[in-house]
Short mmCIF file of C-alpha atoms in Angstrom, two decimals:
data_model
loop_
_atom_site.label_atom_id
_atom_site.label_comp_id
_atom_site.label_asym_id
_atom_site.label_seq_id
_atom_site.Cartn_x
_atom_site.Cartn_y
_atom_site.Cartn_z
CA VAL A 1 0.00 0.00 0.00
CA ASN A 2 1.43 3.35 -0.99
CA GLY A 3 0.94 5.84 1.76
CA THR A 4 2.57 7.61 4.66
CA VAL A 5 2.91 6.04 8.09
CA GLY A 6 0.57 7.70 10.59
CA ARG A 7 1.81 10.62 12.62
CA TYR A 8 0.41 9.34 15.93
CA SER A 9 -0.25 5.62 15.49
CA PRO A 10 2.38 3.30 14.03
CA TYR A 11 -0.50 1.20 12.65
CA ALA A 12 -2.01 4.04 10.60
CA VAL A 13 -1.36 4.75 6.94
CA TYR A 14 -2.36 8.05 5.37
CA LEU A 15 -3.57 7.66 1.81
CA SER A 16 -3.56 10.55 -0.66
CA GLY A 17 -6.89 9.52 -2.16
CA GLY A 18 -9.02 6.75 -3.55
CA ASP A 19 -11.30 4.21 -1.94
CA PRO A 20 -9.49 2.29 0.83
CA GLY A 21 -12.11 -0.47 0.53
CA ARG A 22 -10.63 -1.37 -2.86
CA LEU A 23 -7.18 -2.11 -1.43
CA ASP A 24 -6.24 -5.81 -1.40
CA PRO A 25 -5.48 -5.96 2.38
CA ILE A 26 -8.93 -4.49 3.15
CA ARG A 27 -10.74 -6.76 0.67
CA ASP A 28 -8.84 -9.81 1.96
CA GLY A 29 -9.65 -9.02 5.59
CA ALA A 30 -5.99 -8.50 6.54
CA ALA A 31 -6.62 -4.84 7.43
CA LEU A 32 -9.52 -2.61 8.46
CA VAL A 33 -10.39 0.99 7.73
CA GLN A 34 -10.12 2.76 11.08
CA ASP A 35 -9.36 6.33 12.02
CA GLU A 36 -6.14 7.04 13.85
CA GLY A 37 -7.94 8.27 16.97
CA SER A 38 -9.61 4.87 17.38
CA GLN A 39 -6.25 3.18 17.01
CA LEU A 40 -4.82 5.40 19.74
CA VAL A 41 -7.60 4.40 22.15
CA ALA A 42 -6.90 0.68 21.67
CA ARG A 43 -3.15 1.22 21.78
CA ALA A 44 -3.39 3.26 25.01
CA LEU A 45 -5.14 0.35 26.72
CA THR A 46 -2.39 -2.07 25.65
CA LEU A 47 0.38 0.26 26.84
CA ALA A 48 -1.12 1.18 30.22
CA GLU A 49 0.92 -0.08 33.16
CA LEU A 50 -0.71 -2.63 35.43
CA GLU A 51 0.01 -3.56 39.00
CA GLY A 52 0.94 -7.22 38.98
CA THR A 53 1.17 -9.58 36.05
CA ASP A 54 -0.99 -9.28 32.96
CA THR A 55 -2.78 -12.64 32.97
CA GLY A 56 -4.11 -12.13 29.44
CA ARG A 57 -7.79 -11.49 30.21
CA TRP A 58 -8.85 -8.39 28.29
CA LEU A 59 -12.37 -7.04 27.81
CA ASP A 60 -13.94 -4.70 25.28
CA LEU A 61 -17.24 -3.88 26.97
CA CYS A 62 -18.79 -1.90 24.07
CA SER A 63 -17.21 -3.64 21.12
CA GLY A 64 -19.40 -3.04 18.06
CA PRO A 65 -18.45 -2.85 15.22
CA GLY A 66 -15.12 -4.34 16.30
CA GLY A 67 -12.35 -2.13 14.95
CA LYS A 68 -10.80 -1.42 18.34
CA THR A 69 -11.44 -5.02 19.38
CA ALA A 70 -9.51 -6.26 16.34
CA LEU A 71 -6.56 -4.00 17.08
CA LEU A 72 -6.57 -5.03 20.76
CA ALA A 73 -6.55 -8.70 19.75
CA ALA A 74 -3.81 -8.12 17.17
CA LEU A 75 -1.65 -6.47 19.85
CA ALA A 76 -2.66 -8.88 22.62
CA ASP A 77 0.44 -11.11 22.43
CA GLY A 78 -1.33 -14.20 23.71
CA ALA A 79 -4.14 -12.49 25.60
CA GLN A 80 -7.77 -13.53 25.14
CA VAL A 81 -10.08 -10.62 24.31
CA THR A 82 -13.72 -10.89 25.36
CA ALA A 83 -15.96 -8.62 23.29
CA VAL A 84 -19.38 -7.61 24.59
CA GLU A 85 -21.98 -6.33 22.11
CA PRO A 86 -25.73 -6.67 22.72
CA ALA A 87 -26.95 -5.52 19.28
CA PRO A 88 -27.13 -8.54 16.95
CA ARG A 89 -25.98 -6.76 13.75
CA ARG A 90 -23.09 -5.04 15.53
CA ALA A 91 -22.08 -8.33 17.20
CA GLU A 92 -21.95 -9.92 13.72
CA LEU A 93 -19.65 -7.10 12.60
CA VAL A 94 -17.39 -7.73 15.60
CA GLU A 95 -17.19 -11.40 14.62
CA GLN A 96 -16.39 -10.50 11.00
CA ASN A 97 -13.80 -7.87 11.94
CA THR A 98 -12.03 -10.15 14.43
CA ARG A 99 -12.11 -13.39 12.43
CA GLY A 100 -8.92 -15.38 13.02
CA LEU A 101 -8.04 -13.44 16.18
CA SER A 102 -8.28 -14.58 19.79
CA VAL A 103 -11.67 -12.95 20.46
CA GLU A 104 -14.81 -14.32 22.10
CA VAL A 105 -17.94 -12.31 21.23
CA LEU A 106 -20.73 -12.27 23.82
CA ARG A 107 -24.17 -10.92 22.88
CA VAL A 108 -25.01 -9.53 26.32
CA ASP A 109 -25.61 -6.15 27.95
CA GLY A 110 -22.35 -4.66 29.22
CA ARG A 111 -24.08 -3.23 32.27
CA ASP A 112 -24.69 -6.74 33.60
CA PRO A 113 -22.89 -9.18 31.31
CA GLY A 114 -22.88 -12.13 33.71
CA ILE A 115 -19.19 -12.82 33.20
CA GLU A 116 -16.49 -13.65 35.73
CA PRO A 117 -14.64 -10.56 37.02
CA GLY A 118 -10.86 -10.36 37.07
CA PHE A 119 -9.96 -8.74 33.75
CA ASP A 120 -6.53 -7.10 33.44
CA ARG A 121 -7.54 -4.50 30.85
CA VAL A 122 -11.04 -3.23 30.12
CA LEU A 123 -12.07 -0.84 27.37
CA VAL A 124 -15.31 1.14 27.66
CA ASP A 125 -15.73 2.97 24.36
CA ALA A 126 -19.16 4.10 25.44
CA PRO A 127 -22.16 4.91 23.27
CA CYS A 128 -22.33 8.71 23.13
CA THR A 129 -23.72 11.67 21.20
CA GLY A 130 -20.79 11.38 18.78
CA LEU A 131 -20.42 15.14 18.63
CA GLY A 132 -16.64 14.77 18.41
CA ALA A 133 -16.94 12.76 15.20
CA LEU A 134 -19.05 15.16 13.13
CA ARG A 135 -16.31 15.37 10.49
CA ARG A 136 -16.78 11.65 9.84
CA ARG A 137 -20.54 11.51 10.47
CA PRO A 138 -21.99 14.98 9.80
CA GLU A 139 -25.56 13.64 9.87
CA ALA A 140 -25.18 13.03 13.63
CA ARG A 141 -25.82 16.72 14.28
CA TRP A 142 -29.42 16.20 13.12
CA ARG A 143 -29.94 12.87 14.86
CA ARG A 144 -29.03 14.12 18.33
CA GLN A 145 -31.06 16.37 20.60
CA PRO A 146 -30.10 17.95 23.93
CA GLY A 147 -32.59 15.57 25.57
CA ASP A 148 -30.44 12.60 24.46
CA VAL A 149 -27.62 13.47 26.85
CA PRO A 150 -29.19 12.43 30.21
CA ALA A 151 -30.09 8.93 28.97
CA LEU A 152 -26.64 8.51 27.43
CA THR A 153 -24.80 9.68 30.53
CA LYS A 154 -26.84 7.27 32.65
CA LEU A 155 -25.85 4.42 30.31
CA GLN A 156 -22.22 5.59 30.31
CA ARG A 157 -22.10 5.66 34.12
CA GLU A 158 -23.62 2.18 34.32
CA LEU A 159 -21.15 0.77 31.77
CA LEU A 160 -18.19 2.35 33.53
CA ALA A 161 -19.37 1.00 36.91
CA SER A 162 -19.67 -2.46 35.35
CA ALA A 163 -16.16 -2.17 33.89
CA ILE A 164 -14.75 -1.26 37.29
CA ARG A 165 -16.49 -4.27 38.89
CA LEU A 166 -15.08 -6.57 36.19
CA THR A 167 -11.49 -5.33 36.50
CA ARG A 168 -9.09 -7.02 38.90
CA PRO A 169 -7.30 -4.96 41.57
CA GLY A 170 -4.32 -3.34 39.84
CA GLY A 171 -5.93 -3.68 36.41
CA VAL A 172 -6.76 -0.82 34.04
CA VAL A 173 -10.05 0.60 32.77
CA LEU A 174 -9.95 2.95 29.79
CA TYR A 175 -13.11 5.03 29.30
CA ALA A 176 -13.49 6.77 25.94
CA THR A 177 -16.16 8.62 24.01
CA CYS A 178 -16.08 10.47 20.70
CA SER A 179 -17.87 13.37 22.35
CA PRO A 180 -16.43 16.61 23.72
CA HIS A 181 -19.58 17.11 25.85
CA LEU A 182 -18.47 17.56 29.46
CA ALA A 183 -21.42 15.57 30.82
CA GLU A 184 -20.28 12.55 28.76
CA THR A 185 -16.61 12.87 29.65
CA ILE A 186 -15.48 14.63 32.81
CA GLY A 187 -18.91 14.24 34.44
CA VAL A 188 -19.06 10.47 33.98
CA VAL A 189 -15.46 9.94 35.12
CA ALA A 190 -15.91 12.23 38.12
CA ASP A 191 -18.95 10.21 39.21
CA ALA A 192 -16.97 6.98 38.95
#
């Protein structure tokens, strides 16, 4: 692939134009189209220091459609990634995007997934208003209303609380949203 290595993520390639979906590695399933910011979220989780030994139990609590899950699994170096996604279509996408990687996809609600606690690394890339991704999804500005925020922040708090319960002492939880809204970021983390 002709392109420039990403400025921030060593896994990113900047292309000067064209349809990335037509590239052989994308068509063959050897690579995914993913923005560099998403790569940085997954990479940050893998680089975070733990207390104690990494036993190889990693969790992506909000995994659909699976781009970050795939990168986590590719970087896992022997770890088993559990991916939680309650929406059937999105869970199918996670399975497609992680095919051949050490990923188990569970179609359960991340707020109460019924899985054994003790994960070393947990990613909560929470559902949000998406206001930080308007460049990529400009239609989101018309789909979201101010009244959406309270329900989303309640869900975000519940998912983060679940992640904390599922993480072993000394493990790491990474909470991310693609929203700059303070209620969805600083407010949720402050409550946790």
